[in-house]
Each structure stands twice: as structure tokens, then as C-alpha cells.
CSV table of C-alpha atoms in Angstrom, one decimal:
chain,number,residue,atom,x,y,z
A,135,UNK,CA,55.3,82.6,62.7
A,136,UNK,CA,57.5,79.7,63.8
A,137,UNK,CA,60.5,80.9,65.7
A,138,UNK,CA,63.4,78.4,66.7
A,139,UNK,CA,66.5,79.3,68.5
A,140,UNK,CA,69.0,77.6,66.6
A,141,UNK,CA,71.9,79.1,68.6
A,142,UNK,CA,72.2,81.0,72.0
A,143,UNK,CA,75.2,81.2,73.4
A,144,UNK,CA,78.2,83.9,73.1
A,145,UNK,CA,81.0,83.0,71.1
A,146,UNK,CA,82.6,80.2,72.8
A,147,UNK,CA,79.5,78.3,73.4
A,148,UNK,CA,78.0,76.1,76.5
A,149,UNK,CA,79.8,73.9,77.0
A,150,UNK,CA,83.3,75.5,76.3
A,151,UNK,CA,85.7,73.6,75.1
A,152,UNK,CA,88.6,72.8,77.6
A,153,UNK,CA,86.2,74.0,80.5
A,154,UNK,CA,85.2,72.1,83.5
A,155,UNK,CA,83.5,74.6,85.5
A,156,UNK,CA,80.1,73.6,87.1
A,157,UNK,CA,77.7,75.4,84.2
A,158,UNK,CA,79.2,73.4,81.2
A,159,UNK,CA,79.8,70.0,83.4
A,160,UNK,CA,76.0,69.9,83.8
A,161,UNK,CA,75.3,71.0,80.3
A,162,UNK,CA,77.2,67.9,79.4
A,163,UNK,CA,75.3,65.6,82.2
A,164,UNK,CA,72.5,67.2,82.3
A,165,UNK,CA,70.6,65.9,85.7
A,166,UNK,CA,67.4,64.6,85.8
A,167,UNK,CA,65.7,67.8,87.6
A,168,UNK,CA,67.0,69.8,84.5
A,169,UNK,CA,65.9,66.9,81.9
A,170,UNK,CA,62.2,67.4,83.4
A,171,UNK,CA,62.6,71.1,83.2
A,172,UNK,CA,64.2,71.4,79.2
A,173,UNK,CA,60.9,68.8,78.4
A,174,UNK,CA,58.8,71.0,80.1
A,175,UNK,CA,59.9,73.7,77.6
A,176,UNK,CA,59.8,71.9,74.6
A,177,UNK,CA,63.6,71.0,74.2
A,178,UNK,CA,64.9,67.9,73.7
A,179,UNK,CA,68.1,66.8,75.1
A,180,UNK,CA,70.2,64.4,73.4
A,181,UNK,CA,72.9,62.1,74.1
A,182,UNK,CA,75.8,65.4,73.8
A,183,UNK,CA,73.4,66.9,76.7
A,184,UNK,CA,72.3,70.8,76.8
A,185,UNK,CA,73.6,73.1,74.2
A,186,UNK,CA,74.1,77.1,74.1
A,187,UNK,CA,76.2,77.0,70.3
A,188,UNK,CA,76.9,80.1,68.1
A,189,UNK,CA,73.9,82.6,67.7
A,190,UNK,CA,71.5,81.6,65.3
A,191,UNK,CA,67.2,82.1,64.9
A,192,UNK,CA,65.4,80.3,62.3
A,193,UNK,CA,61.8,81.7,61.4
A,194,UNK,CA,59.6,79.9,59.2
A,195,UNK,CA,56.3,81.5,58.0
A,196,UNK,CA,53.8,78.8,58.5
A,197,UNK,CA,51.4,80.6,55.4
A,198,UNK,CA,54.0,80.4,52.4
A,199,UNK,CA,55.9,77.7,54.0
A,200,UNK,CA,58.9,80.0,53.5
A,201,UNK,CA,62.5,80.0,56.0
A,202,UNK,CA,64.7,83.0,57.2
A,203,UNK,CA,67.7,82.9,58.9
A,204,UNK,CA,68.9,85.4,61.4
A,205,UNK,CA,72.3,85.5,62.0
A,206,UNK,CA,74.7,82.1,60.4
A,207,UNK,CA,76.7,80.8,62.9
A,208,UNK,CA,79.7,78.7,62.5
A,209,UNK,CA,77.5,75.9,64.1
A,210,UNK,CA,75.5,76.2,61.1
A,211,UNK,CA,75.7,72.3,60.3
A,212,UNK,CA,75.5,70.9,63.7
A,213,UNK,CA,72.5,73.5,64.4
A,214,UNK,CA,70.6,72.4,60.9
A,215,UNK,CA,71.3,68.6,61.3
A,216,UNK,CA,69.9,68.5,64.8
A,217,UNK,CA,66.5,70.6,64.4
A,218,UNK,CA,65.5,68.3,61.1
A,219,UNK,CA,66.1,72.1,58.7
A,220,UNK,CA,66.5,72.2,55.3
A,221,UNK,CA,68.3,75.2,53.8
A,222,UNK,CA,66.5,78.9,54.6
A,223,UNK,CA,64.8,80.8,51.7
A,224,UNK,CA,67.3,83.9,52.3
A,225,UNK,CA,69.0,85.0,55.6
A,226,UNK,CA,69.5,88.6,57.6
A,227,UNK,CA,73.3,89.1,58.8
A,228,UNK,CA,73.3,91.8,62.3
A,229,UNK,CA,77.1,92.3,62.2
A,230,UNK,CA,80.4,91.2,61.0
A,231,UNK,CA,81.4,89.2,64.1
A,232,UNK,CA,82.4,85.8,63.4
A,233,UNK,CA,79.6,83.8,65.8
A,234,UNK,CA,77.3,85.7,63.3
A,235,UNK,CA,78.4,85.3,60.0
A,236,UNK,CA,80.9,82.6,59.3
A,237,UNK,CA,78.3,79.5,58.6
A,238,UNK,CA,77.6,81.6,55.3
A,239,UNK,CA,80.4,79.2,54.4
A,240,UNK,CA,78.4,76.0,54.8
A,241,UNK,CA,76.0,77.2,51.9
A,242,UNK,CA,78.3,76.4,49.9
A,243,UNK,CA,77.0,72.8,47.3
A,244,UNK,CA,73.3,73.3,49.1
A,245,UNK,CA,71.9,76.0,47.6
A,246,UNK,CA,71.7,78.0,44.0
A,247,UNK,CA,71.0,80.7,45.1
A,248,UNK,CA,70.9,82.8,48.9
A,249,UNK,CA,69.6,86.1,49.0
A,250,UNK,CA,71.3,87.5,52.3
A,251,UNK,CA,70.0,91.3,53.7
A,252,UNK,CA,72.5,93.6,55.8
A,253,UNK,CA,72.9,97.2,56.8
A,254,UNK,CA,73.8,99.5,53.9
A,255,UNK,CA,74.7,102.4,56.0
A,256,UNK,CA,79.1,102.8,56.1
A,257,UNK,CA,80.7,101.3,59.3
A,258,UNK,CA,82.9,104.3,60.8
A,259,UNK,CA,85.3,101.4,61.8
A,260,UNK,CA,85.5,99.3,58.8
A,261,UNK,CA,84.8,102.0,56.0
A,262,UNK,CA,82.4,99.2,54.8
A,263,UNK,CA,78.9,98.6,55.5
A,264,UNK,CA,77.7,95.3,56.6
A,265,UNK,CA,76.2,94.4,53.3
A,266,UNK,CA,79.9,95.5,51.4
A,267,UNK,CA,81.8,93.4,54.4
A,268,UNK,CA,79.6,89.9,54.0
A,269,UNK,CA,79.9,90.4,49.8
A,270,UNK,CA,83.9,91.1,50.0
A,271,UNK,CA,84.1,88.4,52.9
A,272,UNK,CA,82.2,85.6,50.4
A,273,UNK,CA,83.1,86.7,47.3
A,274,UNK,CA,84.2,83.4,45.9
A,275,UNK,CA,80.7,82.0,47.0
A,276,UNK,CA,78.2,82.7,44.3
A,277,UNK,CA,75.5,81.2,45.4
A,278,UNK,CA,74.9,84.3,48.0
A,279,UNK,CA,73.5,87.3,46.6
A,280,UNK,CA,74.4,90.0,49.0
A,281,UNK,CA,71.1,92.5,49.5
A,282,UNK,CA,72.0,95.8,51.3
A,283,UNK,CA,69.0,97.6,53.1
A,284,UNK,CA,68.4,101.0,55.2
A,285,UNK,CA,68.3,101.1,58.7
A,286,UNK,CA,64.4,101.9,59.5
A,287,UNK,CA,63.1,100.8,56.3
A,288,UNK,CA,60.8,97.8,56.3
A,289,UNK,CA,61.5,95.2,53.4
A,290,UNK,CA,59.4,92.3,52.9
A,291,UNK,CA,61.3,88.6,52.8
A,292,UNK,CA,60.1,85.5,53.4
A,293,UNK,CA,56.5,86.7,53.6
A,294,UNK,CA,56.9,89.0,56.7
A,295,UNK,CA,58.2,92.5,56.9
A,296,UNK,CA,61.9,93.0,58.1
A,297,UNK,CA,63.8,96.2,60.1
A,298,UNK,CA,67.0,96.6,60.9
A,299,UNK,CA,67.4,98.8,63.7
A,300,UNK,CA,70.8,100.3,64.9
A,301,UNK,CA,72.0,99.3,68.7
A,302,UNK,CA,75.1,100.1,70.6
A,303,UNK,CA,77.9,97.5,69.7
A,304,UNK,CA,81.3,99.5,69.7
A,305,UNK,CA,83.7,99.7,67.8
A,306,UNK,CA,81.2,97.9,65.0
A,307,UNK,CA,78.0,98.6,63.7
A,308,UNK,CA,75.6,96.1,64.7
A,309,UNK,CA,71.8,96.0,64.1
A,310,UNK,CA,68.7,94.7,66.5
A,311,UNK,CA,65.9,93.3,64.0
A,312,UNK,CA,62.3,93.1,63.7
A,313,UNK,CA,60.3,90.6,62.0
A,314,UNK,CA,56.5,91.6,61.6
A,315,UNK,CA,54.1,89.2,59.8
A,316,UNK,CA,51.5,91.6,57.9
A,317,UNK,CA,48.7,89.4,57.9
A,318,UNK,CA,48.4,87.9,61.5
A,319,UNK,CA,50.1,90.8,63.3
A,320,UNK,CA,52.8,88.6,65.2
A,321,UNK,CA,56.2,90.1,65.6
A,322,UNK,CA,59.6,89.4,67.0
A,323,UNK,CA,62.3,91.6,67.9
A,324,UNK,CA,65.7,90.9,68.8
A,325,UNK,CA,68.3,93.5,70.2
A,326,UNK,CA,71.4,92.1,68.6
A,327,UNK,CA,74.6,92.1,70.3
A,328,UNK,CA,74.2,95.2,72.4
A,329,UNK,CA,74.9,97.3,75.4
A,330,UNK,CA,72.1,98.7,77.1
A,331,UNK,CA,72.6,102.0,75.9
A,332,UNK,CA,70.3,101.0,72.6
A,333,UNK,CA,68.8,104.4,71.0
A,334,UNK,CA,65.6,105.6,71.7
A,335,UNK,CA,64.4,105.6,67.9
A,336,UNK,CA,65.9,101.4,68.3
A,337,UNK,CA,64.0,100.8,71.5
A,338,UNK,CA,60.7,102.3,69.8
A,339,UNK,CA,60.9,99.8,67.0
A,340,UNK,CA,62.0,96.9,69.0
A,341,UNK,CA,59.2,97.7,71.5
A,342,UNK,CA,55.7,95.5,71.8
A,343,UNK,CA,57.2,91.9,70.6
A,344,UNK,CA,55.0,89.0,70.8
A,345,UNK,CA,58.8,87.4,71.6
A,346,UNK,CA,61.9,89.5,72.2
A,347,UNK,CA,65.4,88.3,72.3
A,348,UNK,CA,67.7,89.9,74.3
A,349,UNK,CA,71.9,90.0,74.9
A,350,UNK,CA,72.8,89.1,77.9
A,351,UNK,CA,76.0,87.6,78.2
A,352,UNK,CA,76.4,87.2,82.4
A,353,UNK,CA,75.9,88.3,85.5
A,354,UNK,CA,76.1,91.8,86.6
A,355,UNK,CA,78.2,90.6,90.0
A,356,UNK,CA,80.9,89.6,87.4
A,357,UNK,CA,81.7,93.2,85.8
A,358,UNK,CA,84.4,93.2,88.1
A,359,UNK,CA,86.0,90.3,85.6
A,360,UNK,CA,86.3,93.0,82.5
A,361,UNK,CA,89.2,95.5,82.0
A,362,UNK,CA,86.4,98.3,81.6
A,363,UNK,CA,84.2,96.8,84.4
A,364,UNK,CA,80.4,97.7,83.8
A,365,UNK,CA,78.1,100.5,82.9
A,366,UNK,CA,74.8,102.0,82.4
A,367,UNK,CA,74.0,101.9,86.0
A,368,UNK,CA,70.9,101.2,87.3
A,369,UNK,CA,70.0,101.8,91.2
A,370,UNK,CA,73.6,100.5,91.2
A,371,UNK,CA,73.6,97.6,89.1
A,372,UNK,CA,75.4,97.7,86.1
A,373,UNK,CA,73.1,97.1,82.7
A,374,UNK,CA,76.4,96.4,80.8
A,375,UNK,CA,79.1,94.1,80.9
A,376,UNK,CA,82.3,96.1,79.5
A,377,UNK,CA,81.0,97.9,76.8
A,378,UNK,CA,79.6,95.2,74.1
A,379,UNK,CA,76.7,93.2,75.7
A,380,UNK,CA,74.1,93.6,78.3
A,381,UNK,CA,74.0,91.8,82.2
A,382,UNK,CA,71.5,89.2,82.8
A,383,UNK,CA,70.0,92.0,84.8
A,384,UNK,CA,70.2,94.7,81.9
A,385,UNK,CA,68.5,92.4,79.3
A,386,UNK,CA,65.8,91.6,81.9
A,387,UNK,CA,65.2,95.4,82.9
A,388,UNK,CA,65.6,96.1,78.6
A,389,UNK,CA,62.5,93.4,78.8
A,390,UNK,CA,60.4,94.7,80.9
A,391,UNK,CA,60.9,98.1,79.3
A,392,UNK,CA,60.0,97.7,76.1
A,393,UNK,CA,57.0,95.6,77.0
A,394,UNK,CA,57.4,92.0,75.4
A,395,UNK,CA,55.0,89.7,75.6
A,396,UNK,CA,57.6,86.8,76.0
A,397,UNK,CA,61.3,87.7,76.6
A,398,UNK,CA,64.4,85.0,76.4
A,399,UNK,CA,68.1,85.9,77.1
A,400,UNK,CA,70.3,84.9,74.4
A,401,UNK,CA,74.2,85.1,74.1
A,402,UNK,CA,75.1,84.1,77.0
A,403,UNK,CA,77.9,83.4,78.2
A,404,UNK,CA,78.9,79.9,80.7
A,405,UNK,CA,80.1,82.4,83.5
A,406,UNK,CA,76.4,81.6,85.6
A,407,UNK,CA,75.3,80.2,88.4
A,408,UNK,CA,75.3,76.6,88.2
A,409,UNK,CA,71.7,76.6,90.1
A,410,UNK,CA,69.9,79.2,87.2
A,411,UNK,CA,72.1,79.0,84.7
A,412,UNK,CA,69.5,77.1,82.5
A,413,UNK,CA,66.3,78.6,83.8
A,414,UNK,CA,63.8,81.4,81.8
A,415,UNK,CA,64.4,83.5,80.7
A,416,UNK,CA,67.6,82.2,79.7
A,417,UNK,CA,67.3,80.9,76.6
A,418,UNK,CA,69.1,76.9,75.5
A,419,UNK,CA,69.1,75.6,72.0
A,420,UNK,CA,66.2,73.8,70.7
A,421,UNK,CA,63.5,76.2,72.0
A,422,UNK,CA,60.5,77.2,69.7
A,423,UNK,CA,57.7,79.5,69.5
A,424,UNK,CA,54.8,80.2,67.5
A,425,UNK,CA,53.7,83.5,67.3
């Protein structure tokens, strides 16, 4: 299993646009000290510098030479064009937030056919489930053949075995993920946009990942910036930022909990310290793993 992290920042992106705080003025001038360090991970920095765009993972099952694509972000192009991709065999959507879904759009004219897999189980906000919103959203897109699926029940795509797993995302439903490969054993979960307040049954599925991707969207020194401030307290350290998305230090501690043999922070946010804000477990564009 070949996993690359087409996308990992929240929904402005790193660098924002319009923003010349310290965090995205180095990810556009990336120095050298932070050149050496992206090499030494693999990632490749090119002339726009270091990147954190819309939420995206790519997984490519080295057996059957088969693609799925976790989450379509409205970077979509700019993501595909810069790792070398061709089009995915099918695609999982996590929720109906617009850093997740809206490069569905760019299939359109490169593909015949896109089978995409989301939650069947009715949104109490929306009145639709995941699946209905995506096949009502692109309805004038043929090519995308909208698959819904149970929460807890494996399906096989792409050659590996797939589980959507509910997590805590209010007011929409929003699912964590596991991808399993049946014949080597490797797997990868990711906790979707989330608070740290993720079920038990969730937590039990998402546990003993070969790689786990966690939200984390910022520090938890800068609750104090959200009208709700944080929660899920931990020895006094809030595990949530507002109610949506996990601190730096709730992902970490979510981590370490559910025992994963690699963890990277993903959805994060350009609200860092300048001085970390691009060291693991925080995860930048461009990184890849085999599993």
C-alpha cells in the first residue's frame, strides 16, 4: 500500500492567500534548514515553496496497480499535476464540506466512469446522507456513480477493504476511514475531520494503523481565539479546538492512544509556531508511505 498525502491543510490552505504571517512567509521561502528537513522526508519542494492545500490522500495498491482517492479537494488539479497522478480507479467522500468534496468537479472530460463510496446512514442536519448529498450535488456529472455504504461494514475497492467509521464533526455527519489490504495485512486509518470526542466503537476500528492520520487544526494555547474556546480537557489542555477539529495536542494524545505505528497531523491550520510549524508529526504535501 502506497499512501501519498495529496492535501493537508484546513480549508484555507498554507500559505493563505492575503496572509503574511511568519508560517505561510516561510512556506513561500522555504529556508535552507527546512529544504534539508522536507528532503530528509521525502518531499520535494518546488519553486511555489512548501504547501499544506485542501485535504486529499491518494492510495495506490502496489498488487493490482489500482488508485483510491480519499477525500477530493478543490486542489484536485494542482495536487494531481504536481505528484505525476493519473485519474483514481474510484474515490471515498468523509463529509460534505467543501475542502472535501468540491474537486469531484474536475472529473469532469477525464474519466468515463467514477465509482465514489459515502455514508448511507441519514444526516440529522441535512435530511440526506452523504452518499444522497454528493449524487444531488453532481447530478449533472455522469461520469460519477455515487455508491452509498453502512457505517461498520467493510467493502472491498481498489483491492483493499474499506470502513467508514462515524466521528464527532457537529452539526454534520462526517466519517474517519480505514483502509486494510487483505493480503499483506497493512492498514491505515484516518479520523476525519473530528473532535476528540470520537466514539469508542470509532476509536476501536481506527485503532492499530500501520499509519494514522489525524485532525489537528492548531495549537491548544489558541482556543482562546474561538467563540466556543476549547474542550475535552485533558490535565488541563484542551483536546479540541471549538467543537469541529482536534489541537495539535489532542491529535497527538488520539495517537498515542489508539497505538499507531506512524502518526501525521493533517488539517492544519497556518495559526503555528513558525519554529515547528513544519516538523512531524505535522504532516506537508508531498509525503508518502508504504505500508
Amino acid at each position: 500500500m502506497e499512501v501519498t498525502l495529496l492535501g493537508t491543510g484546513d480549508t484555507t490552505g498554507t500559505p493563505t492567500v492575503g496572509c503574511t504571517c511568519e508560517v505561510c512567509e516561510r512556506a513561500r521561502d522555504p529556508d535552507d534548514a527546512l529544504r534539508t528537513q522536507l528532503r530528509d522526508r521525502g518531499v520535494a519542494v518546488g519553486d511555489r515553496g512548501v504547501e499544506r492545500t485542501r485535504f486529499s490522500v491518494h492510495v495506490r495498491n502496489e498488487r493490482t496497480d489500482e488508485t483510491l482517492l480519499i477525500d477530493a479537494s478543490p486542489d484536485f488539479r494542482t495536487q494531481f499535476l504536481r505528484e505525476d497522478l493519473d485519474v483514481p480507479d474510484a474515490a471515498v467522500i468523509s463529509h460534505v464540506h467543501f475542502d472535501h468534496l468540491d474537486g469531484l468537479g474536475n472529473l469532469y472530460r477525464l474519466t468515463r466512469d467514477m465509482p465514489v463510496y459515502a455514508a448511507s446512514e441519514v444526516d440529522p442536519a441535512t435530511g440526506r446522507s452523504v452518499a444522497e448529498s454528493v449524487r444531488q450535488r453532481y447530478d449533472y456529472l455522469d461520469v460519477i456513480d455515487v455508491r452509498a455504504r453502512d457505517p461498520f461494514a467493510s467493502f472491498r475497492v481498489a483491492g483493499f477493504d474499506v470502513t467508514l467509521v462515524p466521528v464527532d464533526h457537529p452539526p454534520l455527519s462526517c466519517y474517519g476511514l480505514v483502509v486494510e489490504d487483505p493480503e499483506t495485512g497493512a492498514k491505515l486509518s484516518l479520523s476525519g475531520d473530528t473532535s476528540y470526542d470520537v466514539p469508542e466503537e470509532s476509536r476501536d476500528a481506527l485503532a492499530g494503523a500501520d499509519l494514522l492520520l489525524v485532525d489537528g487544526i492548531l495549537p491548544a494555547d489558541r482556543c482562546d481565539t474561538h467563540p466556543a474556546g476549547g474542550a475535552d480537557y485533558v490535565d488541563g489542555v484542551p483536546m479540541t479546538y471549538g467543537s469541529k477539529h482536534m489541537t495539535i495536542e489532542g491529535a497527538r494524545r488520539f495517537g498515542e492512544e489508539l497505538d499507531a505505528g506512524e502518526l501525521r497531523i493533517v488539517h492544519l491550520s497556518h495559526y503555528l509556531p513558525v519554529e515547528t510549524a513544519f516538523d512531524r508529526p505535522l504532516a506537508v504535501d508531498g509525503e508518502t508511505f508504504v505500508l
